[in-house]
mmCIF file of C-alpha atoms in Angstrom:
data_model
loop_
_atom_site.group_PDB
_atom_site.id
_atom_site.type_symbol
_atom_site.label_atom_id
_atom_site.label_comp_id
_atom_site.label_asym_id
_atom_site.label_seq_id
_atom_site.Cartn_x
_atom_site.Cartn_y
_atom_site.Cartn_z
ATOM 1 C CA MET A 284 22.326 47.339 -15.406
ATOM 2 C CA THR A 285 22.087 44.444 -17.808
ATOM 3 C CA ASN A 286 24.051 42.181 -15.460
ATOM 4 C CA LYS A 287 21.758 43.154 -12.607
ATOM 5 C CA LYS A 288 18.658 42.265 -14.630
ATOM 6 C CA THR A 289 20.213 38.969 -15.666
ATOM 7 C CA PHE A 290 21.021 38.182 -12.060
ATOM 8 C CA LEU A 291 17.477 38.966 -10.941
ATOM 9 C CA PHE A 292 16.050 36.858 -13.771
ATOM 10 C CA LEU A 293 18.193 33.878 -12.794
ATOM 11 C CA ILE A 294 17.271 34.208 -9.136
ATOM 12 C CA SER A 295 13.577 34.504 -10.025
ATOM 13 C CA SER A 296 13.750 31.462 -12.286
ATOM 14 C CA LEU A 297 15.511 29.439 -9.621
ATOM 15 C CA PHE A 298 12.910 30.497 -7.089
ATOM 16 C CA PHE A 299 10.031 29.474 -9.324
ATOM 17 C CA ILE A 300 11.622 26.117 -10.104
ATOM 18 C CA CYS A 301 12.447 25.274 -6.496
ATOM 19 C CA SER A 302 9.346 26.555 -4.783
ATOM 20 C CA CYS A 303 6.423 25.694 -7.003
ATOM 21 C CA GLY A 304 5.788 22.233 -8.369
ATOM 22 C CA THR A 305 3.161 23.443 -10.817
ATOM 23 C CA TYR A 306 5.821 25.293 -12.782
ATOM 24 C CA ARG A 307 7.875 22.181 -13.319
ATOM 25 C CA ILE A 308 7.931 20.553 -16.731
ATOM 26 C CA ASN A 309 5.950 17.334 -16.107
ATOM 27 C CA ASN A 310 6.690 14.171 -18.048
ATOM 28 C CA THR A 311 4.242 13.511 -20.878
ATOM 29 C CA SER A 312 6.577 11.675 -23.265
ATOM 30 C CA ASP A 313 5.253 8.203 -22.381
ATOM 31 C CA PHE A 314 1.670 9.089 -23.335
ATOM 32 C CA LYS A 315 0.765 7.770 -26.774
ATOM 33 C CA LYS A 316 0.676 10.522 -29.389
ATOM 34 C CA ASN A 317 -2.409 11.150 -31.520
ATOM 35 C CA ALA A 318 -4.449 8.706 -29.412
ATOM 36 C CA ASN A 319 -8.215 8.551 -29.809
ATOM 37 C CA LEU A 320 -9.225 9.052 -26.187
ATOM 38 C CA ASP A 321 -12.775 7.865 -26.938
ATOM 39 C CA SER A 322 -11.272 4.402 -27.416
ATOM 40 C CA MET A 323 -10.531 4.318 -23.679
ATOM 41 C CA LYS A 324 -14.091 3.054 -23.302
ATOM 42 C CA GLY A 325 -13.822 -0.415 -21.773
ATOM 43 C CA LYS A 326 -13.223 -2.490 -18.655
ATOM 44 C CA TYR A 327 -9.912 -2.523 -16.775
ATOM 45 C CA PHE A 328 -8.288 -4.174 -13.764
ATOM 46 C CA SER A 329 -8.165 -1.831 -10.778
ATOM 47 C CA LYS A 330 -4.795 -3.192 -9.644
ATOM 48 C CA PRO A 331 -1.929 -1.534 -11.524
ATOM 49 C CA PHE A 332 0.094 -3.541 -14.005
ATOM 50 C CA LEU A 333 3.540 -4.246 -12.449
ATOM 51 C CA LEU A 334 2.226 -3.053 -9.098
ATOM 52 C CA ARG A 335 5.548 -3.509 -7.277
ATOM 53 C CA ASN A 336 6.983 -0.440 -8.972
ATOM 54 C CA ASN A 337 3.985 1.784 -8.345
ATOM 55 C CA TYR A 338 3.775 2.328 -4.593
ATOM 56 C CA ASN A 339 0.958 -0.219 -4.285
ATOM 57 C CA GLN A 340 -1.877 2.156 -5.094
ATOM 58 C CA ASP A 341 -4.896 0.824 -6.919
ATOM 59 C CA PHE A 342 -7.005 2.851 -9.341
ATOM 60 C CA PHE A 343 -9.553 4.006 -6.775
ATOM 61 C CA SER A 344 -6.937 5.301 -4.343
ATOM 62 C CA LEU A 345 -5.741 7.612 -7.122
ATOM 63 C CA LEU A 346 -9.252 9.081 -7.099
ATOM 64 C CA ASN A 347 -9.006 9.520 -3.309
ATOM 65 C CA LYS A 348 -11.495 6.656 -2.873
ATOM 66 C CA ASN A 349 -9.316 4.483 -0.653
ATOM 67 C CA SER A 350 -12.186 2.526 0.873
ATOM 68 C CA VAL A 351 -13.610 1.277 -2.455
ATOM 69 C CA LYS A 352 -13.322 -2.490 -2.961
ATOM 70 C CA SER A 353 -13.643 -3.394 -6.618
ATOM 71 C CA ASP A 354 -11.504 -5.520 -8.915
ATOM 72 C CA PHE A 355 -12.487 -3.651 -12.105
ATOM 73 C CA PHE A 356 -13.518 -0.263 -13.412
ATOM 74 C CA ASN A 357 -15.135 0.918 -16.650
ATOM 75 C CA LEU A 358 -14.237 4.114 -18.524
ATOM 76 C CA GLU A 359 -16.504 6.066 -20.874
ATOM 77 C CA PHE A 360 -16.502 9.704 -21.975
ATOM 78 C CA ILE A 361 -19.820 11.512 -21.564
ATOM 79 C CA ASP A 362 -18.397 14.486 -23.452
ATOM 80 C CA ASN A 363 -15.036 16.220 -23.850
ATOM 81 C CA ASN A 364 -14.984 17.447 -20.265
ATOM 82 C CA ASN A 365 -16.580 14.557 -18.354
ATOM 83 C CA LEU A 366 -15.254 11.028 -17.906
ATOM 84 C CA LYS A 367 -17.581 8.448 -16.331
ATOM 85 C CA ILE A 368 -16.064 5.731 -14.176
ATOM 86 C CA SER A 369 -18.474 2.915 -13.357
ATOM 87 C CA TYR A 370 -17.736 -0.063 -11.140
ATOM 88 C CA ASP A 371 -19.329 -2.762 -9.015
ATOM 89 C CA GLU A 372 -18.324 -2.224 -5.413
ATOM 90 C CA ILE A 373 -18.078 -5.291 -3.197
ATOM 91 C CA VAL A 374 -20.299 -4.858 -0.137
ATOM 92 C CA GLU A 375 -20.868 -7.870 2.136
ATOM 93 C CA ASN A 376 -19.978 -10.299 -0.666
ATOM 94 C CA LYS A 377 -22.406 -8.651 -3.071
ATOM 95 C CA PHE A 378 -22.020 -6.196 -5.932
ATOM 96 C CA VAL A 379 -23.394 -2.665 -5.678
ATOM 97 C CA SER A 380 -23.222 -0.669 -8.928
ATOM 98 C CA LYS A 381 -21.732 2.817 -8.559
ATOM 99 C CA GLU A 382 -20.209 5.525 -10.718
ATOM 100 C CA ILE A 383 -17.952 8.567 -10.480
ATOM 101 C CA ILE A 384 -17.931 11.502 -12.897
ATOM 102 C CA LEU A 385 -14.576 13.238 -13.356
ATOM 103 C CA ASN A 386 -14.822 16.780 -14.665
ATOM 104 C CA GLY A 387 -11.670 17.914 -16.435
ATOM 105 C CA LYS A 388 -10.201 18.900 -19.770
ATOM 106 C CA ARG A 389 -9.329 16.754 -22.747
ATOM 107 C CA LYS A 390 -5.836 17.505 -24.054
ATOM 108 C CA ARG A 391 -4.104 16.244 -27.159
ATOM 109 C CA LYS A 392 -2.630 13.153 -25.473
ATOM 110 C CA PHE A 393 -4.560 12.779 -22.216
ATOM 111 C CA PHE A 394 -7.549 13.777 -20.106
ATOM 112 C CA GLU A 395 -6.563 16.043 -17.218
ATOM 113 C CA VAL A 396 -8.426 16.451 -13.942
ATOM 114 C CA TYR A 397 -7.560 18.397 -10.782
ATOM 115 C CA PHE A 398 -8.820 17.254 -7.373
ATOM 116 C CA SER A 399 -7.225 20.309 -5.800
ATOM 117 C CA LYS A 400 -5.499 23.330 -7.313
ATOM 118 C CA LYS A 401 -4.671 25.891 -4.698
ATOM 119 C CA GLN A 402 -1.630 28.099 -4.870
ATOM 120 C CA PHE A 403 -0.748 31.362 -3.240
ATOM 121 C CA PHE A 404 2.503 32.932 -4.318
ATOM 122 C CA ILE A 405 4.325 36.167 -3.484
ATOM 123 C CA PRO A 406 7.608 36.271 -5.443
ATOM 124 C CA PHE A 407 10.694 36.073 -3.203
ATOM 125 C CA LEU A 408 8.553 36.072 -0.051
ATOM 126 C CA TYR A 409 5.991 33.316 0.299
ATOM 127 C CA GLY A 410 4.457 30.312 -1.448
ATOM 128 C CA ASN A 411 1.840 27.763 -0.450
ATOM 129 C CA PHE A 412 0.693 25.000 -2.828
ATOM 130 C CA ASP A 413 -1.903 22.219 -2.697
ATOM 131 C CA ILE A 414 -2.039 20.422 -6.049
ATOM 132 C CA ASP A 415 -3.498 16.976 -6.794
ATOM 133 C CA ARG A 416 -3.745 16.233 -10.517
ATOM 134 C CA LEU A 417 -4.324 13.175 -12.709
ATOM 135 C CA ARG A 418 -3.574 12.781 -16.384
ATOM 136 C CA ILE A 419 -5.231 9.760 -17.999
ATOM 137 C CA GLY A 420 -4.343 8.444 -21.459
ATOM 138 C CA PHE A 421 -2.698 5.509 -23.240
ATOM 139 C CA ASP A 422 0.876 4.351 -23.082
ATOM 140 C CA LYS A 423 2.582 3.170 -26.254
ATOM 141 C CA SER A 424 1.520 -0.459 -25.639
ATOM 142 C CA GLY A 425 -2.166 0.455 -25.361
ATOM 143 C CA LYS A 426 -2.553 0.182 -21.580
ATOM 144 C CA ILE A 427 -4.273 2.932 -19.608
ATOM 145 C CA LEU A 428 -1.558 5.255 -18.308
ATOM 146 C CA ILE A 429 -2.178 7.519 -15.326
ATOM 147 C CA ARG A 430 0.284 10.111 -14.109
ATOM 148 C CA ASN A 431 -0.483 11.423 -10.642
ATOM 149 C CA PHE A 432 1.129 14.742 -9.697
ATOM 150 C CA SER A 433 0.943 15.993 -6.100
ATOM 151 C CA ASP A 434 2.419 19.121 -4.580
ATOM 152 C CA GLY A 435 1.981 19.994 -0.924
ATOM 153 C CA SER A 436 4.942 22.328 -0.632
ATOM 154 C CA GLY A 437 5.518 25.861 0.560
ATOM 155 C CA ASN A 438 8.196 28.378 1.373
ATOM 156 C CA ILE A 439 9.004 31.517 3.297
ATOM 157 C CA LEU A 440 11.717 33.448 1.489
ATOM 158 C CA PHE A 441 14.183 30.772 0.345
ATOM 159 C CA ILE A 442 13.288 28.288 3.092
ATOM 160 C CA GLY A 443 11.018 25.617 1.644
ATOM 161 C CA GLY A 444 9.324 22.476 2.913
ATOM 162 C CA GLY A 445 6.636 19.901 2.169
ATOM 163 C CA PHE A 446 6.536 17.396 -0.680
ATOM 164 C CA SER A 447 5.937 17.140 -4.387
ATOM 165 C CA GLY A 448 6.269 14.383 -6.938
ATOM 166 C CA GLU A 449 4.790 12.557 -9.888
ATOM 167 C CA SER A 450 4.053 8.819 -10.158
ATOM 168 C CA LYS A 451 3.177 6.596 -13.089
ATOM 169 C CA TYR A 452 0.571 3.813 -13.110
ATOM 170 C CA LEU A 453 -0.505 1.360 -15.819
ATOM 171 C CA PHE A 454 -3.848 -0.467 -15.937
ATOM 172 C CA GLU A 455 -4.520 -3.461 -18.173
ATOM 173 C CA SER A 456 -7.627 -3.979 -20.285
ATOM 174 C CA VAL A 457 -9.709 -6.984 -19.245
ATOM 175 C CA GLU A 458 -10.503 -7.729 -22.895
ATOM 176 C CA LYS A 459 -6.818 -7.908 -23.846
ATOM 177 C CA SER A 460 -5.651 -9.776 -20.755
ATOM 178 C CA SER A 461 -4.492 -13.395 -20.822
ATOM 179 C CA THR A 462 -5.256 -13.948 -17.138
ATOM 180 C CA LEU A 463 -8.299 -15.711 -15.689
ATOM 181 C CA ILE A 464 -11.367 -13.497 -15.371
ATOM 182 C CA PRO A 465 -14.292 -14.075 -12.969
ATOM 183 C CA PHE A 466 -17.668 -14.817 -14.582
ATOM 184 C CA SER A 467 -21.103 -15.763 -13.240
ATOM 185 C CA LYS A 468 -23.682 -18.278 -14.359
ATOM 186 C CA ASN A 469 -26.952 -19.068 -12.617
ATOM 187 C CA GLY A 470 -25.878 -17.077 -9.573
ATOM 188 C CA LYS A 471 -22.552 -18.895 -9.165
ATOM 189 C CA TRP A 472 -19.015 -17.750 -9.976
ATOM 190 C CA GLY A 473 -16.050 -19.307 -11.742
ATOM 191 C CA PHE A 474 -13.186 -18.217 -14.005
ATOM 192 C CA LYS A 475 -12.733 -17.917 -17.769
ATOM 193 C CA LYS A 476 -9.805 -17.293 -20.064
ATOM 194 C CA LYS A 477 -11.215 -15.493 -23.095
ATOM 195 C CA ASP A 478 -14.300 -17.649 -23.850
ATOM 196 C CA ASP A 479 -12.976 -20.874 -22.322
ATOM 197 C CA ILE A 480 -14.258 -21.920 -18.895
ATOM 198 C CA ILE A 481 -11.219 -22.889 -16.805
ATOM 199 C CA ILE A 482 -12.811 -23.106 -13.345
ATOM 200 C CA GLU A 483 -16.491 -24.084 -13.193
ATOM 201 C CA PRO A 484 -18.922 -21.637 -11.550
ATOM 202 C CA ILE A 485 -19.438 -23.335 -8.189
ATOM 203 C CA TYR A 486 -18.663 -20.455 -5.819
ATOM 204 C CA ASP A 487 -20.998 -17.884 -4.269
ATOM 205 C CA PHE A 488 -18.399 -15.174 -4.858
ATOM 206 C CA VAL A 489 -14.807 -14.833 -6.087
ATOM 207 C CA ARG A 490 -12.077 -12.199 -6.345
ATOM 208 C CA THR A 491 -9.573 -11.803 -9.167
ATOM 209 C CA PHE A 492 -6.319 -13.749 -9.096
ATOM 210 C CA ASP A 493 -3.500 -12.331 -6.983
ATOM 211 C CA GLU A 494 -0.402 -13.733 -8.679
ATOM 212 C CA ASN A 495 -1.006 -17.525 -8.532
ATOM 213 C CA TYR A 496 -4.048 -17.763 -6.234
ATOM 214 C CA ALA A 497 -7.595 -16.467 -5.963
ATOM 215 C CA ARG A 498 -9.945 -15.935 -3.038
ATOM 216 C CA VAL A 499 -13.245 -17.795 -3.284
ATOM 217 C CA CYS A 500 -16.334 -17.748 -1.096
ATOM 218 C CA ILE A 501 -18.977 -20.348 -0.197
ATOM 219 C CA ASP A 502 -21.642 -19.665 2.443
ATOM 220 C CA ASN A 503 -19.835 -16.430 3.446
ATOM 221 C CA LYS A 504 -16.618 -18.324 4.183
ATOM 222 C CA TRP A 505 -13.393 -17.752 2.245
ATOM 223 C CA GLY A 506 -10.522 -19.903 1.043
ATOM 224 C CA LEU A 507 -7.811 -20.014 -1.629
ATOM 225 C CA ILE A 508 -7.648 -21.893 -4.939
ATOM 226 C CA ASP A 509 -4.958 -22.131 -7.615
ATOM 227 C CA ASN A 510 -5.366 -21.356 -11.319
ATOM 228 C CA LYS A 511 -6.617 -24.888 -12.023
ATOM 229 C CA GLY A 512 -9.325 -24.715 -9.369
ATOM 230 C CA ASN A 513 -7.511 -26.861 -6.804
ATOM 231 C CA LYS A 514 -8.107 -25.886 -3.185
ATOM 232 C CA LEU A 515 -5.033 -24.372 -1.553
ATOM 233 C CA SER A 516 -6.803 -23.937 1.791
ATOM 234 C CA GLU A 517 -10.042 -24.920 3.407
ATOM 235 C CA ILE A 518 -12.915 -22.512 2.766
ATOM 236 C CA ILE A 519 -13.442 -21.641 6.436
ATOM 237 C CA TYR A 520 -12.288 -18.047 6.997
ATOM 238 C CA ASP A 521 -14.405 -14.981 7.637
ATOM 239 C CA ASN A 522 -12.150 -12.947 5.358
ATOM 240 C CA ILE A 523 -8.815 -13.087 3.544
ATOM 241 C CA VAL A 524 -6.921 -9.891 2.681
ATOM 242 C CA PRO A 525 -3.725 -10.058 0.576
ATOM 243 C CA ILE A 526 -0.726 -8.251 2.044
ATOM 244 C CA VAL A 527 0.598 -5.781 -0.525
ATOM 245 C CA SER A 528 4.252 -4.941 0.116
ATOM 246 C CA ASP A 529 7.033 -3.182 -1.763
ATOM 247 C CA ASN A 530 9.485 -6.067 -1.494
ATOM 248 C CA ASP A 531 9.763 -9.652 -2.708
ATOM 249 C CA ASP A 532 6.931 -10.693 -0.377
ATOM 250 C CA TYR A 533 4.438 -8.879 -2.641
ATOM 251 C CA LEU A 534 1.080 -10.742 -2.502
ATOM 252 C CA LYS A 535 2.746 -13.945 -1.270
ATOM 253 C CA TYR A 536 0.956 -13.646 2.059
ATOM 254 C CA SER A 537 -2.526 -12.689 3.259
ATOM 255 C CA PHE A 538 -4.148 -11.835 6.546
ATOM 256 C CA VAL A 539 -6.832 -14.375 7.482
ATOM 257 C CA TYR A 540 -9.652 -13.649 9.910
ATOM 258 C CA LEU A 541 -11.679 -16.188 11.870
ATOM 259 C CA ASN A 542 -13.979 -15.667 14.863
ATOM 260 C CA GLY A 543 -12.471 -12.273 15.671
ATOM 261 C CA LYS A 544 -8.860 -13.511 15.482
ATOM 262 C CA THR A 545 -6.161 -12.815 12.885
ATOM 263 C CA GLY A 546 -3.342 -14.853 11.362
ATOM 264 C CA ILE A 547 -1.301 -15.053 8.169
ATOM 265 C CA ILE A 548 -1.535 -17.542 5.302
ATOM 266 C CA ASN A 549 0.888 -17.889 2.389
ATOM 267 C CA SER A 550 0.095 -18.269 -1.304
ATOM 268 C CA THR A 551 0.269 -22.072 -1.082
ATOM 269 C CA GLY A 552 -2.454 -22.134 1.593
ATOM 270 C CA LYS A 553 -0.154 -22.779 4.572
ATOM 271 C CA ILE A 554 -0.924 -20.932 7.814
ATOM 272 C CA THR A 555 2.395 -19.322 8.771
ATOM 273 C CA ILE A 556 1.147 -17.241 11.718
ATOM 274 C CA PRO A 557 -1.617 -19.002 13.671
ATOM 275 C CA VAL A 558 -5.069 -17.411 13.697
ATOM 276 C CA ILE A 559 -5.003 -16.610 17.410
ATOM 277 C CA TYR A 560 -4.052 -12.934 17.570
ATOM 278 C CA ASP A 561 -6.338 -10.025 18.379
ATOM 279 C CA VAL A 562 -4.202 -7.619 16.330
ATOM 280 C CA ILE A 563 -1.472 -7.934 13.703
ATOM 281 C CA LYS A 564 -0.091 -4.604 12.504
ATOM 282 C CA ASN A 565 3.057 -3.049 11.094
ATOM 283 C CA ASN A 566 5.803 -2.228 13.582
ATOM 284 C CA GLY A 567 8.574 -1.142 11.212
ATOM 285 C CA GLU A 568 10.882 -4.062 10.480
ATOM 286 C CA PHE A 569 8.436 -6.606 11.921
ATOM 287 C CA LEU A 570 4.701 -7.007 12.509
ATOM 288 C CA GLU A 571 3.322 -6.431 15.986
ATOM 289 C CA ILE A 572 1.133 -9.254 17.313
ATOM 290 C CA LYS A 573 -1.168 -8.872 20.306
ATOM 291 C CA ILE A 574 -3.115 -11.246 22.513
ATOM 292 C CA GLY A 575 -5.094 -9.132 24.949
ATOM 293 C CA ASP A 576 -2.617 -6.557 26.279
ATOM 294 C CA LYS A 577 0.427 -8.739 25.587
ATOM 295 C CA ILE A 578 2.677 -7.779 22.646
ATOM 296 C CA GLY A 579 5.106 -9.734 20.449
ATOM 297 C CA LEU A 580 6.620 -9.558 16.985
ATOM 298 C CA CYS A 581 6.493 -11.718 13.862
ATOM 299 C CA ASN A 582 7.437 -11.642 10.204
ATOM 300 C CA TYR A 583 5.263 -13.158 7.491
ATOM 301 C CA GLU A 584 6.701 -16.641 8.038
ATOM 302 C CA LYS A 585 6.997 -17.120 11.795
ATOM 303 C CA VAL A 586 6.610 -15.688 15.276
ATOM 304 C CA ILE A 587 9.893 -14.052 16.335
ATOM 305 C CA ILE A 588 8.944 -12.693 19.761
ATOM 306 C CA PRO A 589 5.875 -14.351 21.347
ATOM 307 C CA SER A 590 3.190 -12.072 22.781
ATOM 308 C CA ILE A 591 4.275 -12.019 26.425
ATOM 309 C CA TYR A 592 5.297 -8.372 26.955
ATOM 310 C CA ILE A 593 3.262 -5.426 28.177
ATOM 311 C CA ARG A 594 5.554 -3.045 26.239
ATOM 312 C CA LEU A 595 7.903 -3.630 23.318
ATOM 313 C CA SER A 596 9.971 -1.038 21.448
ATOM 314 C CA SER A 597 11.415 -1.109 17.946
ATOM 315 C CA TYR A 598 14.981 -2.263 17.347
ATOM 316 C CA ILE A 599 16.695 1.058 17.964
ATOM 317 C CA TYR A 600 19.564 0.413 20.320
ATOM 318 C CA HIS A 601 22.686 1.200 18.326
ATOM 319 C CA GLN A 602 25.017 -1.645 17.514
ATOM 320 C CA TYR A 603 23.268 -3.976 19.961
ATOM 321 C CA ASN A 604 20.220 -4.516 17.720
ATOM 322 C CA TYR A 605 17.966 -5.173 20.684
ATOM 323 C CA ALA A 606 14.422 -4.096 21.454
ATOM 324 C CA GLU A 607 13.460 -3.044 24.951
ATOM 325 C CA ALA A 608 10.666 -5.171 26.399
ATOM 326 C CA GLU A 609 8.797 -5.089 29.702
ATOM 327 C CA ARG A 610 6.941 -7.774 31.595
ATOM 328 C CA ASP A 611 6.185 -8.198 35.291
ATOM 329 C CA ASN A 612 7.581 -4.663 35.821
ATOM 330 C CA ILE A 613 11.039 -5.801 34.704
ATOM 331 C CA ILE A 614 12.951 -4.439 31.669
ATOM 332 C CA TYR A 615 14.422 -7.008 29.273
ATOM 333 C CA TYR A 616 16.102 -6.909 25.899
ATOM 334 C CA VAL A 617 14.994 -9.179 23.046
ATOM 335 C CA ASP A 618 16.880 -9.770 19.811
ATOM 336 C CA LYS A 619 15.844 -10.565 16.240
ATOM 337 C CA GLN A 620 16.405 -14.289 16.710
ATOM 338 C CA GLY A 621 13.817 -14.528 19.493
ATOM 339 C CA TYR A 622 16.139 -14.524 22.544
ATOM 340 C CA GLU A 623 15.514 -12.626 25.768
ATOM 341 C CA TYR A 624 18.191 -11.045 27.973
ATOM 342 C CA GLN A 625 18.076 -9.652 31.466
ATOM 343 C CA THR A 626 19.414 -6.092 31.633
ATOM 344 C CA ASN A 627 21.712 -4.002 33.801
ATOM 345 C CA LEU A 628 21.881 -0.231 34.035
ATOM 346 C CA ASN A 629 24.466 1.180 31.650
ATOM 347 C CA PRO A 630 27.152 3.004 33.690
ATOM 348 C CA TYR A 631 27.842 5.313 30.721
ATOM 349 C CA TYR A 632 24.247 6.482 30.425
ATOM 350 C CA SER A 633 23.401 9.942 31.690
ATOM 351 C CA LYS A 634 20.495 12.345 31.411
ATOM 352 C CA ILE A 635 20.355 16.047 32.142
ATOM 353 C CA GLY A 636 16.860 17.434 31.901
ATOM 354 C CA PHE A 637 15.384 16.134 28.650
ATOM 355 C CA LEU A 638 18.790 15.488 27.072
ATOM 356 C CA GLU A 639 20.502 12.105 26.937
ATOM 357 C CA ASN A 640 24.113 11.431 26.066
ATOM 358 C CA GLY A 641 23.266 8.980 23.268
ATOM 359 C CA GLN A 642 23.931 5.850 25.307
ATOM 360 C CA PRO A 643 21.177 3.275 25.929
ATOM 361 C CA LYS A 644 19.893 3.229 29.487
ATOM 362 C CA TYR A 645 20.349 -0.530 29.764
ATOM 363 C CA ILE A 646 22.876 -3.086 28.579
ATOM 364 C CA PRO A 647 22.152 -6.804 28.124
ATOM 365 C CA ASN A 648 23.394 -9.462 30.496
ATOM 366 C CA LEU A 649 24.620 -11.876 27.827
ATOM 367 C CA ALA A 650 24.939 -14.745 30.307
ATOM 368 C CA SER A 651 21.157 -14.632 30.856
ATOM 369 C CA LYS A 652 20.323 -15.329 27.184
ATOM 370 C CA ARG A 653 17.307 -17.627 26.753
ATOM 371 C CA LYS A 654 15.057 -18.651 23.862
ATOM 372 C CA ILE A 655 11.491 -17.442 24.321
ATOM 373 C CA ASP A 656 8.989 -20.277 23.947
ATOM 374 C CA VAL A 657 5.823 -19.510 21.978
ATOM 375 C CA GLU A 658 3.941 -21.613 24.549
ATOM 376 C CA GLU A 659 4.464 -18.759 27.020
ATOM 377 C CA GLN A 660 1.793 -16.739 25.204
ATOM 378 C CA PRO A 661 -1.596 -16.307 26.894
ATOM 379 C CA LYS A 662 -4.071 -19.024 25.968
#
């Protein structure tokens, strides 16, 4: 009987551990012990410190406010159970003051708030969980530490699915930062380091520095400057939006917008993708570029496949590394070096009903290889 009870206990424990994220032991060791949470009052950058390692989420996205544009946020406790977050949202190149009140519970090392906490659980039979929780405190270096726990999992018997996980984010105090901070004087904006003016207030509006450049605005037009105030680009664009990526290209490139068209500029102010495209969007390994109904591909540095195709797939064709492309009702292959190939039907391809035998339908005619000229794009 004892062995049977032990067995049932172990199975139950395993079930709880595997099926319900809220029963997991969450990491709290990197929160500062015995911290005075009232001292969180202050102003912080909304971009996480060491952003590359933090899934590129800013502070407001952790509050499920993905559309908020603000470079800073302020924290202040109203009482033990309510944390006020105030910020100046950027709306049409102006500041609009707003605030959010988080209702939660103050713990010994952090303030805890749930955005959702739904769980339905029948032992051994069924579980359904919807958990979204933040814990806000200090790390050991004094930065604001946020741990975001999400659980959208479920199970029927021992078959489970969904997702769960916990991520860590650090936010730096503006007061303690050594970077350049925007400031205003007589309605104009510049940059300070501590109390020293580094870049004179000559701009109508500015954004915080992204690595080694900042976006500045004059007469509703945007450009880039370096940390000495030198112009990296002309101030002519309708908007500039840094491209946040998980790789080494992090914040080295930005989308630029002018007269309804889109291009890409690098952190030195060089236009790498001309501002002629109606759409530039992610297409897996590359970016998709469109002029009218014509599609091509680029990376951040150059156009790979000019926008001349009515249809263009991803690079999915086995060892060939080709993408299928269509123009003038003819199927071509294009490769990652920007060459086009005529195609022939693959004699080994077959299809029965909805099933294929794993072979591509077409094979490239290597003798037809030609470099696609960017001048072939629509004007």
